[in-house]
mmCIF file of C-alpha atoms in Angstrom:
data_model
loop_
_atom_site.group_PDB
_atom_site.id
_atom_site.type_symbol
_atom_site.label_atom_id
_atom_site.label_comp_id
_atom_site.label_asym_id
_atom_site.label_seq_id
_atom_site.Cartn_x
_atom_site.Cartn_y
_atom_site.Cartn_z
ATOM 1 C CA MET A 1 -0.070 -0.504 0.061
ATOM 2 C CA ALA A 2 1.323 3.253 -0.886
ATOM 3 C CA VAL A 3 1.799 5.763 2.150
ATOM 4 C CA LEU A 4 0.615 9.211 2.231
ATOM 5 C CA VAL A 5 2.888 11.938 3.893
ATOM 6 C CA LEU A 6 1.749 15.380 3.953
ATOM 7 C CA ALA A 7 5.026 17.204 3.647
ATOM 8 C CA THR A 8 5.355 18.212 7.181
ATOM 9 C CA GLY A 9 8.873 19.188 8.656
ATOM 10 C CA CYS A 10 8.646 16.337 10.898
ATOM 11 C CA ALA A 11 7.633 13.387 8.928
ATOM 12 C CA SER A 12 8.996 10.884 11.689
ATOM 13 C CA GLN A 13 6.225 11.922 14.104
ATOM 14 C CA ASN A 14 3.090 9.590 14.152
ATOM 15 C CA SER A 15 0.259 8.676 15.866
ATOM 16 C CA ALA A 16 1.916 6.888 18.551
ATOM 17 C CA ALA A 17 3.257 9.952 20.163
ATOM 18 C CA ARG A 18 0.249 11.281 21.821
ATOM 19 C CA ALA A 19 1.110 13.634 24.757
ATOM 20 C CA THR A 20 -1.559 16.014 25.570
ATOM 21 C CA PRO A 21 -1.716 18.690 22.910
ATOM 22 C CA LYS A 22 -1.935 22.556 23.464
ATOM 23 C CA SER A 23 -5.174 24.076 22.498
ATOM 24 C CA PRO A 24 -5.159 25.537 18.860
ATOM 25 C CA ARG A 25 -4.520 28.995 18.752
ATOM 26 C CA VAL A 26 -7.353 31.095 17.156
ATOM 27 C CA SER A 27 -7.845 34.721 15.989
ATOM 28 C CA PRO A 28 -10.193 36.971 16.045
ATOM 29 C CA SER A 29 -12.212 38.042 13.032
ATOM 30 C CA ALA A 30 -12.913 41.699 11.487
ATOM 31 C CA SER A 31 -16.669 40.710 11.031
ATOM 32 C CA PRO A 32 -18.862 37.973 12.097
ATOM 33 C CA THR A 33 -19.594 35.429 9.331
ATOM 34 C CA PRO A 34 -23.372 35.314 8.723
ATOM 35 C CA SER A 35 -24.990 31.971 8.757
ATOM 36 C CA PRO A 36 -28.444 30.688 8.479
ATOM 37 C CA ILE A 37 -27.955 28.188 11.184
ATOM 38 C CA ALA A 38 -25.471 29.654 13.489
ATOM 39 C CA PRO A 39 -24.380 27.785 16.687
ATOM 40 C CA THR A 40 -24.901 29.422 19.955
ATOM 41 C CA THR A 41 -22.202 27.824 21.732
ATOM 42 C CA THR A 42 -18.499 27.662 21.072
ATOM 43 C CA SER A 43 -18.275 23.779 20.797
ATOM 44 C CA PRO A 44 -20.602 20.926 19.901
ATOM 45 C CA ASP A 45 -21.783 18.251 21.844
ATOM 46 C CA LYS A 46 -19.212 15.695 21.815
ATOM 47 C CA ASP A 47 -21.569 13.195 23.112
ATOM 48 C CA SER A 48 -24.084 13.576 20.291
ATOM 49 C CA PHE A 49 -22.327 11.757 17.690
ATOM 50 C CA LYS A 50 -20.096 8.542 16.808
ATOM 51 C CA LEU A 51 -18.266 7.727 14.063
ATOM 52 C CA THR A 52 -19.559 4.605 12.133
ATOM 53 C CA LEU A 53 -17.568 2.034 9.706
ATOM 54 C CA VAL A 54 -19.223 2.249 6.231
ATOM 55 C CA THR A 55 -16.469 0.460 4.134
ATOM 56 C CA ALA A 56 -13.116 -0.787 4.379
ATOM 57 C CA GLY A 57 -10.782 -2.711 2.052
ATOM 58 C CA LEU A 58 -9.928 0.050 0.195
ATOM 59 C CA GLN A 59 -6.333 1.049 -1.279
ATOM 60 C CA SER A 60 -4.892 4.106 0.290
ATOM 61 C CA PRO A 61 -8.228 6.248 -0.022
ATOM 62 C CA VAL A 62 -7.384 9.857 -0.094
ATOM 63 C CA TYR A 63 -10.999 11.616 -0.724
ATOM 64 C CA ALA A 64 -14.834 11.014 -0.625
ATOM 65 C CA THR A 65 -17.235 12.912 -2.461
ATOM 66 C CA TYR A 66 -20.740 12.766 -4.021
ATOM 67 C CA ALA A 67 -22.088 13.679 -7.728
ATOM 68 C CA PRO A 68 -24.767 16.184 -7.744
ATOM 69 C CA ASP A 69 -27.167 13.939 -9.495
ATOM 70 C CA GLY A 70 -29.370 12.972 -7.027
ATOM 71 C CA SER A 71 -28.113 9.066 -6.607
ATOM 72 C CA ASP A 72 -26.870 9.221 -3.200
ATOM 73 C CA ARG A 73 -23.790 7.749 -4.553
ATOM 74 C CA LEU A 74 -20.293 8.322 -2.556
ATOM 75 C CA PHE A 75 -17.561 8.309 -4.695
ATOM 76 C CA ILE A 76 -13.862 7.213 -2.862
ATOM 77 C CA VAL A 77 -10.402 8.248 -4.380
ATOM 78 C CA GLU A 78 -7.988 5.559 -4.153
ATOM 79 C CA GLN A 79 -4.391 6.956 -4.119
ATOM 80 C CA THR A 80 -3.295 4.554 -6.821
ATOM 81 C CA GLY A 81 -5.240 5.498 -9.545
ATOM 82 C CA ARG A 82 -8.928 4.292 -9.211
ATOM 83 C CA ILE A 83 -12.158 5.956 -7.878
ATOM 84 C CA ARG A 84 -14.691 3.518 -5.950
ATOM 85 C CA VAL A 85 -18.444 3.878 -5.985
ATOM 86 C CA LEU A 86 -20.467 3.002 -2.375
ATOM 87 C CA ARG A 87 -24.288 2.907 -3.528
ATOM 88 C CA ASN A 88 -26.625 1.924 -0.916
ATOM 89 C CA GLY A 89 -24.105 0.892 1.726
ATOM 90 C CA GLN A 90 -22.137 -1.377 -0.851
ATOM 91 C CA LEU A 91 -18.715 -0.783 -2.485
ATOM 92 C CA LEU A 92 -18.993 -1.851 -5.944
ATOM 93 C CA ALA A 93 -16.874 -4.314 -7.061
ATOM 94 C CA ALA A 94 -15.981 -2.443 -10.670
ATOM 95 C CA PRO A 95 -13.951 0.909 -10.165
ATOM 96 C CA PHE A 96 -15.805 3.939 -11.497
ATOM 97 C CA LEU A 97 -12.461 5.020 -13.121
ATOM 98 C CA ASP A 98 -9.325 3.242 -13.526
ATOM 99 C CA ILE A 99 -6.212 5.352 -14.489
ATOM 100 C CA GLN A 100 -3.586 3.684 -12.689
ATOM 101 C CA SER A 101 -1.282 3.524 -15.689
ATOM 102 C CA LEU A 102 -1.411 7.239 -15.965
ATOM 103 C CA VAL A 103 -0.620 7.929 -12.435
ATOM 104 C CA VAL A 104 2.416 7.714 -10.171
ATOM 105 C CA SER A 105 1.406 7.070 -6.743
ATOM 106 C CA GLY A 106 3.297 6.952 -3.477
ATOM 107 C CA GLY A 107 4.192 9.540 -0.951
ATOM 108 C CA GLU A 108 2.220 12.695 -1.572
ATOM 109 C CA ARG A 109 1.625 11.543 -5.291
ATOM 110 C CA GLY A 110 -1.451 9.866 -6.725
ATOM 111 C CA LEU A 111 -4.996 10.213 -8.028
ATOM 112 C CA LEU A 112 -5.815 12.810 -5.468
ATOM 113 C CA SER A 113 -9.503 14.059 -5.869
ATOM 114 C CA VAL A 114 -12.317 14.110 -8.251
ATOM 115 C CA ALA A 115 -14.787 16.793 -9.044
ATOM 116 C CA PHE A 116 -18.016 16.628 -10.507
ATOM 117 C CA HIS A 117 -19.328 19.412 -12.759
ATOM 118 C CA PRO A 118 -22.506 21.208 -11.733
ATOM 119 C CA ASP A 119 -24.026 19.857 -14.796
ATOM 120 C CA PHE A 120 -22.522 16.468 -14.215
ATOM 121 C CA ALA A 121 -26.705 14.928 -14.071
ATOM 122 C CA SER A 122 -27.207 15.906 -17.770
ATOM 123 C CA THR A 123 -23.413 15.902 -19.023
ATOM 124 C CA GLY A 124 -21.578 13.061 -17.034
ATOM 125 C CA VAL A 125 -18.699 15.647 -17.057
ATOM 126 C CA PHE A 126 -16.097 15.228 -14.086
ATOM 127 C CA VAL A 127 -12.491 16.409 -13.326
ATOM 128 C CA VAL A 128 -9.783 14.260 -11.871
ATOM 129 C CA ASN A 129 -6.420 15.859 -10.475
ATOM 130 C CA TYR A 130 -3.419 13.720 -10.260
ATOM 131 C CA THR A 131 0.362 13.279 -10.569
ATOM 132 C CA ARG A 132 1.335 11.716 -13.868
ATOM 133 C CA ALA A 133 3.540 8.994 -14.867
ATOM 134 C CA SER A 134 6.791 9.268 -16.697
ATOM 135 C CA SER A 135 9.118 7.152 -18.604
ATOM 136 C CA ASN A 136 11.929 10.321 -18.040
ATOM 137 C CA ALA A 137 13.250 9.386 -14.621
ATOM 138 C CA ALA A 138 14.091 12.921 -14.152
ATOM 139 C CA ASP A 139 9.948 13.647 -14.168
ATOM 140 C CA VAL A 140 8.687 13.469 -10.657
ATOM 141 C CA GLY A 141 5.135 13.487 -11.469
ATOM 142 C CA ASP A 142 3.828 16.776 -12.726
ATOM 143 C CA THR A 143 0.292 17.650 -11.766
ATOM 144 C CA VAL A 144 -2.385 17.139 -14.352
ATOM 145 C CA ILE A 145 -6.086 18.380 -14.142
ATOM 146 C CA ALA A 146 -7.930 16.255 -16.640
ATOM 147 C CA ARG A 147 -11.816 16.367 -17.970
ATOM 148 C CA TYR A 148 -13.676 12.918 -18.130
ATOM 149 C CA ARG A 149 -17.218 11.901 -19.248
ATOM 150 C CA VAL A 150 -19.633 9.250 -18.167
ATOM 151 C CA THR A 151 -22.374 8.207 -20.535
ATOM 152 C CA PRO A 152 -25.017 7.969 -19.381
ATOM 153 C CA PRO A 153 -24.324 9.748 -16.183
ATOM 154 C CA GLY A 154 -25.832 7.751 -14.004
ATOM 155 C CA ALA A 155 -23.791 4.925 -15.026
ATOM 156 C CA ASP A 156 -21.429 3.334 -12.042
ATOM 157 C CA VAL A 157 -18.272 3.101 -14.515
ATOM 158 C CA ALA A 158 -16.907 5.479 -16.880
ATOM 159 C CA ASN A 159 -14.694 4.849 -20.019
ATOM 160 C CA PRO A 160 -10.730 6.001 -19.526
ATOM 161 C CA SER A 161 -10.454 6.766 -23.097
ATOM 162 C CA THR A 162 -12.803 9.787 -22.677
ATOM 163 C CA GLY A 163 -10.052 11.750 -20.739
ATOM 164 C CA GLN A 164 -8.895 15.283 -21.518
ATOM 165 C CA ILE A 165 -5.685 16.766 -20.315
ATOM 166 C CA LEU A 166 -6.674 20.364 -19.260
ATOM 167 C CA LEU A 167 -4.039 21.868 -17.431
ATOM 168 C CA THR A 168 -0.624 20.488 -16.622
ATOM 169 C CA ILE A 169 1.905 22.168 -13.901
ATOM 170 C CA ASP A 170 5.486 21.179 -13.754
ATOM 171 C CA GLN A 171 6.418 19.837 -10.148
ATOM 172 C CA PRO A 172 10.017 20.303 -9.154
ATOM 173 C CA GLN A 173 9.802 18.078 -6.174
ATOM 174 C CA PRO A 174 7.684 14.829 -5.688
ATOM 175 C CA ASN A 175 5.904 16.337 -2.530
ATOM 176 C CA HIS A 176 3.531 19.570 -1.858
ATOM 177 C CA ASN A 177 1.183 18.698 -5.078
ATOM 178 C CA GLY A 178 -1.602 20.178 -3.177
ATOM 179 C CA GLY A 179 -4.355 17.761 -4.458
ATOM 180 C CA LEU A 180 -7.920 18.731 -4.603
ATOM 181 C CA ALA A 181 -9.959 19.925 -7.309
ATOM 182 C CA VAL A 182 -13.388 21.482 -6.662
ATOM 183 C CA PHE A 183 -16.439 23.053 -8.298
ATOM 184 C CA GLY A 184 -17.034 26.104 -6.176
ATOM 185 C CA PRO A 185 -20.734 27.635 -5.657
ATOM 186 C CA ASP A 186 -19.969 29.750 -8.331
ATOM 187 C CA GLY A 187 -19.493 27.198 -10.704
ATOM 188 C CA MET A 188 -15.841 27.528 -11.156
ATOM 189 C CA LEU A 189 -13.025 24.916 -10.885
ATOM 190 C CA TYR A 190 -10.737 25.718 -7.526
ATOM 191 C CA VAL A 191 -7.488 23.945 -7.487
ATOM 192 C CA GLY A 192 -5.184 24.073 -4.495
ATOM 193 C CA MET A 193 -1.571 23.850 -5.417
ATOM 194 C CA GLY A 194 1.596 23.049 -3.093
ATOM 195 C CA ASP A 195 4.713 25.229 -3.450
ATOM 196 C CA GLY A 196 6.451 22.739 -5.372
ATOM 197 C CA GLY A 197 8.362 20.863 -2.482
ATOM 198 C CA GLY A 198 11.693 20.852 -0.662
ATOM 199 C CA GLY A 199 11.967 22.717 2.560
ATOM 200 C CA GLY A 200 11.052 26.359 3.489
ATOM 201 C CA ASP A 201 9.664 27.008 -0.036
ATOM 202 C CA LEU A 202 13.077 27.520 -1.580
ATOM 203 C CA GLY A 203 11.463 27.698 -5.224
ATOM 204 C CA ALA A 204 14.554 28.101 -7.649
ATOM 205 C CA GLY A 205 14.046 31.516 -9.228
ATOM 206 C CA HIS A 206 12.007 33.029 -6.658
ATOM 207 C CA ALA A 207 14.099 33.412 -3.685
ATOM 208 C CA PRO A 208 13.908 34.871 -1.456
ATOM 209 C CA GLU A 209 10.433 34.890 -1.653
ATOM 210 C CA GLY A 210 9.584 31.564 -2.604
ATOM 211 C CA ASN A 211 6.795 30.057 -5.167
ATOM 212 C CA GLY A 212 4.267 31.042 -2.320
ATOM 213 C CA GLN A 213 4.658 34.606 -3.070
ATOM 214 C CA SER A 214 5.743 34.616 -6.789
ATOM 215 C CA LEU A 215 2.747 35.809 -8.906
ATOM 216 C CA THR A 216 4.682 33.868 -11.911
ATOM 217 C CA THR A 217 4.244 30.466 -10.788
ATOM 218 C CA LEU A 218 0.927 28.441 -10.249
ATOM 219 C CA LEU A 219 2.870 26.780 -7.270
ATOM 220 C CA GLY A 220 2.011 27.765 -3.891
ATOM 221 C CA LYS A 221 -1.927 28.984 -4.563
ATOM 222 C CA MET A 222 -5.542 28.500 -5.264
ATOM 223 C CA LEU A 223 -6.342 28.389 -8.851
ATOM 224 C CA ARG A 224 -9.747 29.402 -9.987
ATOM 225 C CA ILE A 225 -10.665 28.260 -13.733
ATOM 226 C CA GLN A 226 -13.809 27.945 -15.679
ATOM 227 C CA VAL A 227 -14.139 24.133 -17.075
ATOM 228 C CA GLY A 228 -16.998 23.462 -19.674
ATOM 229 C CA ARG A 229 -18.167 20.403 -21.199
ATOM 230 C CA THR A 230 -15.887 20.821 -24.203
ATOM 231 C CA GLY A 231 -12.857 22.619 -25.196
ATOM 232 C CA PRO A 232 -9.860 24.123 -23.113
ATOM 233 C CA TYR A 233 -10.171 25.914 -19.611
ATOM 234 C CA SER A 234 -10.738 29.684 -19.378
ATOM 235 C CA VAL A 235 -9.572 32.019 -16.877
ATOM 236 C CA PRO A 236 -12.736 33.695 -15.446
ATOM 237 C CA SER A 237 -12.962 37.661 -16.322
ATOM 238 C CA ASP A 238 -13.548 38.407 -12.753
ATOM 239 C CA ASN A 239 -10.495 36.632 -11.307
ATOM 240 C CA PRO A 240 -8.022 39.244 -9.591
ATOM 241 C CA ASN A 241 -5.649 40.803 -11.693
ATOM 242 C CA LEU A 242 -2.356 40.778 -9.802
ATOM 243 C CA GLY A 243 -0.116 42.844 -12.130
ATOM 244 C CA ALA A 244 1.477 42.688 -15.481
ATOM 245 C CA GLY A 245 3.176 39.151 -16.115
ATOM 246 C CA THR A 246 1.404 37.569 -13.361
ATOM 247 C CA LYS A 247 -0.606 34.158 -14.303
ATOM 248 C CA ARG A 248 -4.173 35.079 -14.269
ATOM 249 C CA GLU A 249 -5.286 31.504 -12.945
ATOM 250 C CA ILE A 250 -4.333 32.738 -9.238
ATOM 251 C CA TRP A 251 -7.118 33.146 -6.939
ATOM 252 C CA ALA A 252 -5.383 33.323 -3.755
ATOM 253 C CA TYR A 253 -1.509 32.835 -3.026
ATOM 254 C CA GLY A 254 0.886 32.592 0.066
ATOM 255 C CA LEU A 255 0.041 28.704 0.158
ATOM 256 C CA ARG A 256 2.516 26.262 1.489
ATOM 257 C CA ASN A 257 0.155 22.945 0.697
ATOM 258 C CA PRO A 258 -3.361 23.315 0.573
ATOM 259 C CA TRP A 259 -4.087 19.618 0.598
ATOM 260 C CA ARG A 260 -7.818 19.789 1.401
ATOM 261 C CA PHE A 261 -10.232 22.839 1.231
ATOM 262 C CA SER A 262 -13.959 23.218 1.132
ATOM 263 C CA PHE A 263 -17.076 25.521 0.545
ATOM 264 C CA ASP A 264 -19.659 26.076 3.303
ATOM 265 C CA ARG A 265 -22.760 24.764 1.462
ATOM 266 C CA ALA A 266 -25.015 27.212 3.470
ATOM 267 C CA THR A 267 -22.897 30.117 3.234
ATOM 268 C CA ASP A 268 -20.179 29.787 0.302
ATOM 269 C CA ASP A 269 -17.400 30.510 2.568
ATOM 270 C CA MET A 270 -14.300 28.908 1.720
ATOM 271 C CA TYR A 271 -11.960 27.017 4.537
ATOM 272 C CA ILE A 272 -8.439 25.814 3.544
ATOM 273 C CA GLY A 273 -6.473 23.603 5.615
ATOM 274 C CA ASP A 274 -2.914 24.783 4.713
ATOM 275 C CA VAL A 275 -0.124 21.917 5.878
ATOM 276 C CA GLY A 276 2.562 23.811 7.789
ATOM 277 C CA GLN A 277 6.598 23.013 7.694
ATOM 278 C CA ASN A 278 8.055 22.016 11.057
ATOM 279 C CA ALA A 279 5.920 23.540 13.838
ATOM 280 C CA TRP A 280 2.531 25.075 12.926
ATOM 281 C CA GLU A 281 -0.773 23.703 11.044
ATOM 282 C CA GLU A 282 -3.538 26.563 9.993
ATOM 283 C CA ILE A 283 -6.736 26.956 8.887
ATOM 284 C CA ASP A 284 -7.293 29.845 6.352
ATOM 285 C CA PHE A 285 -10.727 31.555 5.663
ATOM 286 C CA GLN A 286 -11.856 33.412 3.082
ATOM 287 C CA PRO A 287 -15.767 34.723 3.286
ATOM 288 C CA ALA A 288 -17.970 34.454 0.085
ATOM 289 C CA ALA A 289 -17.660 37.838 -0.347
ATOM 290 C CA GLY A 290 -14.183 37.767 -1.134
ATOM 291 C CA VAL A 291 -13.069 38.947 -4.587
ATOM 292 C CA GLY A 292 -9.622 36.966 -4.904
ATOM 293 C CA GLY A 293 -6.153 38.210 -4.320
ATOM 294 C CA ALA A 294 -5.585 37.179 -0.820
ATOM 295 C CA ASN A 295 -2.132 36.272 0.250
ATOM 296 C CA TYR A 296 -1.885 33.702 3.307
ATOM 297 C CA GLY A 297 1.820 34.701 4.147
ATOM 298 C CA TRP A 298 3.749 31.679 3.279
ATOM 299 C CA PRO A 299 6.643 31.367 3.637
ATOM 300 C CA VAL A 300 6.991 34.741 5.464
ATOM 301 C CA TRP A 301 4.664 33.170 8.081
ATOM 302 C CA GLU A 302 3.959 29.840 9.107
ATOM 303 C CA GLY A 303 0.486 29.893 10.628
ATOM 304 C CA SER A 304 0.443 33.006 12.754
ATOM 305 C CA HIS A 305 4.202 32.634 13.583
ATOM 306 C CA ALA A 306 6.961 34.606 11.760
ATOM 307 C CA TYR A 307 8.874 31.957 9.627
ATOM 308 C CA ARG A 308 11.260 33.740 6.967
ATOM 309 C CA GLY A 309 12.380 37.242 7.529
ATOM 310 C CA GLY A 310 10.495 39.857 5.365
ATOM 311 C CA GLN A 311 7.608 41.757 5.529
ATOM 312 C CA LEU A 312 4.105 41.562 3.542
ATOM 313 C CA VAL A 313 1.180 44.371 3.097
ATOM 314 C CA ALA A 314 -2.247 43.307 3.846
ATOM 315 C CA ASP A 315 -1.451 39.552 4.394
ATOM 316 C CA ILE A 316 -4.276 37.423 5.786
ATOM 317 C CA LYS A 317 -3.675 35.476 9.098
ATOM 318 C CA PRO A 318 -5.098 32.129 9.962
ATOM 319 C CA VAL A 319 -8.406 32.005 11.572
ATOM 320 C CA ALA A 320 -6.785 29.027 13.739
ATOM 321 C CA ASP A 321 -3.524 27.296 14.017
ATOM 322 C CA TYR A 322 -2.213 24.309 16.043
ATOM 323 C CA SER A 323 1.274 23.256 16.990
ATOM 324 C CA HIS A 324 3.031 19.695 16.420
ATOM 325 C CA ALA A 325 2.904 19.138 20.367
ATOM 326 C CA GLY A 326 1.831 15.798 20.956
ATOM 327 C CA GLY A 327 2.193 13.933 17.542
ATOM 328 C CA ASN A 328 0.574 16.404 15.589
ATOM 329 C CA CYS A 329 2.105 16.800 12.153
ATOM 330 C CA SER A 330 -0.224 17.828 9.044
ATOM 331 C CA VAL A 331 -3.721 19.344 8.925
ATOM 332 C CA THR A 332 -6.444 17.564 7.010
ATOM 333 C CA GLY A 333 -9.124 20.295 6.166
ATOM 334 C CA GLY A 334 -12.688 19.192 6.157
ATOM 335 C CA TYR A 335 -16.263 20.942 6.032
ATOM 336 C CA VAL A 336 -18.802 22.786 8.226
ATOM 337 C CA TYR A 337 -21.342 20.222 8.875
ATOM 338 C CA ARG A 338 -24.744 21.368 7.205
ATOM 339 C CA GLY A 339 -26.838 17.647 7.310
ATOM 340 C CA SER A 340 -30.174 17.044 9.210
ATOM 341 C CA ARG A 341 -29.068 14.222 11.408
ATOM 342 C CA ILE A 342 -27.086 15.571 13.861
ATOM 343 C CA PRO A 343 -28.776 19.023 14.612
ATOM 344 C CA SER A 344 -25.876 19.879 17.473
ATOM 345 C CA LEU A 345 -23.257 19.702 14.747
ATOM 346 C CA GLN A 346 -25.101 22.508 12.523
ATOM 347 C CA GLY A 347 -22.360 24.932 11.422
ATOM 348 C CA PHE A 348 -19.420 23.820 12.945
ATOM 349 C CA TYR A 349 -16.470 23.442 10.974
ATOM 350 C CA PHE A 350 -14.470 19.899 11.467
ATOM 351 C CA TYR A 351 -10.659 19.213 10.660
ATOM 352 C CA GLY A 352 -8.136 17.007 11.651
ATOM 353 C CA ASP A 353 -4.430 15.752 11.963
ATOM 354 C CA TYR A 354 -2.951 13.246 9.522
ATOM 355 C CA CYS A 355 -0.564 11.853 12.098
ATOM 356 C CA SER A 356 -2.262 12.088 15.659
ATOM 357 C CA GLY A 357 -5.712 11.457 14.361
ATOM 358 C CA ARG A 358 -6.989 14.169 16.566
ATOM 359 C CA LEU A 359 -10.581 15.877 15.601
ATOM 360 C CA TRP A 360 -11.306 19.448 16.231
ATOM 361 C CA SER A 361 -14.072 21.730 15.548
ATOM 362 C CA LEU A 362 -14.193 25.467 14.584
ATOM 363 C CA VAL A 363 -16.708 28.035 15.031
ATOM 364 C CA GLN A 364 -17.059 31.906 14.804
ATOM 365 C CA LEU A 365 -19.087 33.561 17.342
ATOM 366 C CA GLY A 366 -19.391 37.017 18.743
ATOM 367 C CA GLY A 367 -16.506 38.018 16.047
ATOM 368 C CA GLN A 368 -14.092 35.353 17.564
ATOM 369 C CA TRP A 369 -13.049 32.051 16.424
ATOM 370 C CA HIS A 370 -13.189 29.266 18.674
ATOM 371 C CA ALA A 371 -11.432 25.784 18.102
ATOM 372 C CA THR A 372 -12.057 22.776 20.487
ATOM 373 C CA LEU A 373 -10.482 19.191 20.492
ATOM 374 C CA ILE A 374 -13.557 17.120 20.494
ATOM 375 C CA LEU A 375 -11.943 13.429 19.744
ATOM 376 C CA ASP A 376 -9.079 11.305 19.619
ATOM 377 C CA THR A 377 -8.886 8.672 17.083
ATOM 378 C CA ASP A 378 -5.955 6.413 15.748
ATOM 379 C CA PHE A 379 -7.402 7.040 12.089
ATOM 380 C CA SER A 380 -4.219 8.332 9.567
ATOM 381 C CA ILE A 381 -7.025 11.188 8.669
ATOM 382 C CA SER A 382 -6.047 11.428 4.752
ATOM 383 C CA SER A 383 -9.476 13.586 4.014
ATOM 384 C CA PHE A 384 -12.885 14.271 5.330
ATOM 385 C CA GLY A 385 -15.825 13.613 2.772
ATOM 386 C CA GLU A 386 -19.528 15.491 2.503
ATOM 387 C CA ASP A 387 -22.652 13.493 0.488
ATOM 388 C CA GLN A 388 -25.288 14.975 -1.095
ATOM 389 C CA ALA A 389 -27.434 15.365 1.986
ATOM 390 C CA GLY A 390 -24.553 17.117 3.831
ATOM 391 C CA GLU A 391 -23.508 14.200 6.063
ATOM 392 C CA LEU A 392 -20.021 13.867 6.761
ATOM 393 C CA TYR A 393 -17.717 11.152 6.437
ATOM 394 C CA ILE A 394 -13.630 10.730 7.777
ATOM 395 C CA VAL A 395 -11.097 8.948 5.342
ATOM 396 C CA ASP A 396 -8.633 6.569 6.962
ATOM 397 C CA LEU A 397 -5.665 6.212 4.438
ATOM 398 C CA ARG A 398 -5.189 2.579 6.093
ATOM 399 C CA GLY A 399 -8.328 1.422 3.895
ATOM 400 C CA SER A 400 -11.641 2.816 5.591
ATOM 401 C CA VAL A 401 -13.951 5.221 5.249
ATOM 402 C CA TYR A 402 -16.213 6.604 8.542
ATOM 403 C CA ARG A 403 -19.468 8.424 8.733
ATOM 404 C CA PHE A 404 -20.614 11.016 11.232
ATOM 405 C CA ASP A 405 -24.071 9.229 12.970
ATOM 406 C CA PRO A 406 -25.982 10.363 15.817
ATOM 407 C CA LYS A 407 -25.649 8.434 18.646
#
């Protein structure tokens, strides 16, 4: 089985080291975030839910999501290059998509996510994010964003021959690949890109700023592009204009490795789990009213702590960060719970740590962000997932998927 390592500065730490962690640090927000269902407490009821195993026997699962077609299927991405279908609680034997021959897998590389087009129910169009295999030994695995189509859209098996590469991004190192592509509430495709690997973002040609602060590279960024049913992608006209010679696909920058991010389906706000270097993991936040161009500070800042010398203007600090104390090493961003089965979780954002297996909640109340440690698991949390009803899942890289259920 491939082993996923989310590019921390202390990869040797693991879930066996479980000293009592320090509480995550949280930061005040300039203004409260409106929510149609706003929590009135700083933490959810820890005794109101449990984690229920829904499927096992997977090969290095790294993501779970749904298709917007009313089928209630859960699609589970295996790092090795397959997408599996969970239908009515049963894991189907035939993969939805098998592109193992195209993918280099291991470490942080592999098939890393799938995103279903908003018009999937009628078009069958979906997009995958993977690191490609190559016969060139010097090629460490470039990032590929490719579009596929399944016919009919409700079928449980897609044809790999329908694949069309939309975007290829050169990778100088085999780590810090980001890995998530998501269609946002505006119908645009958002792609999280890591800074290209190595330690401290010492990107060639961009020192001392690094790739995170350079606007002439797609590395260390959140990208926003428009993907249609056919043809190449385009750059949305309302993407931020960051100056002459800059990459127009850039929506936000100053990111180290935004492995997992999500949109609150009730408010359209964006939450980004950005994997840190040696000491700090962070959650970044962009309100739905944001117009792009946000700078999240890497590598000048690691979380809310100075990392490299330098000064930034109008950069945005994380709304929460936590240290590597007690075996923590790599944040896995999650979702705001918007399901109906566990009312006490409504409006809370959930995220975890890959190494320690710890699970936190985060909420903004009275203009202040509050993070609470709510569960200590033995999972290798590679991702969270959300189904069409808004219920949440946790993906364990060792081969299983669990669902948040009421007790």
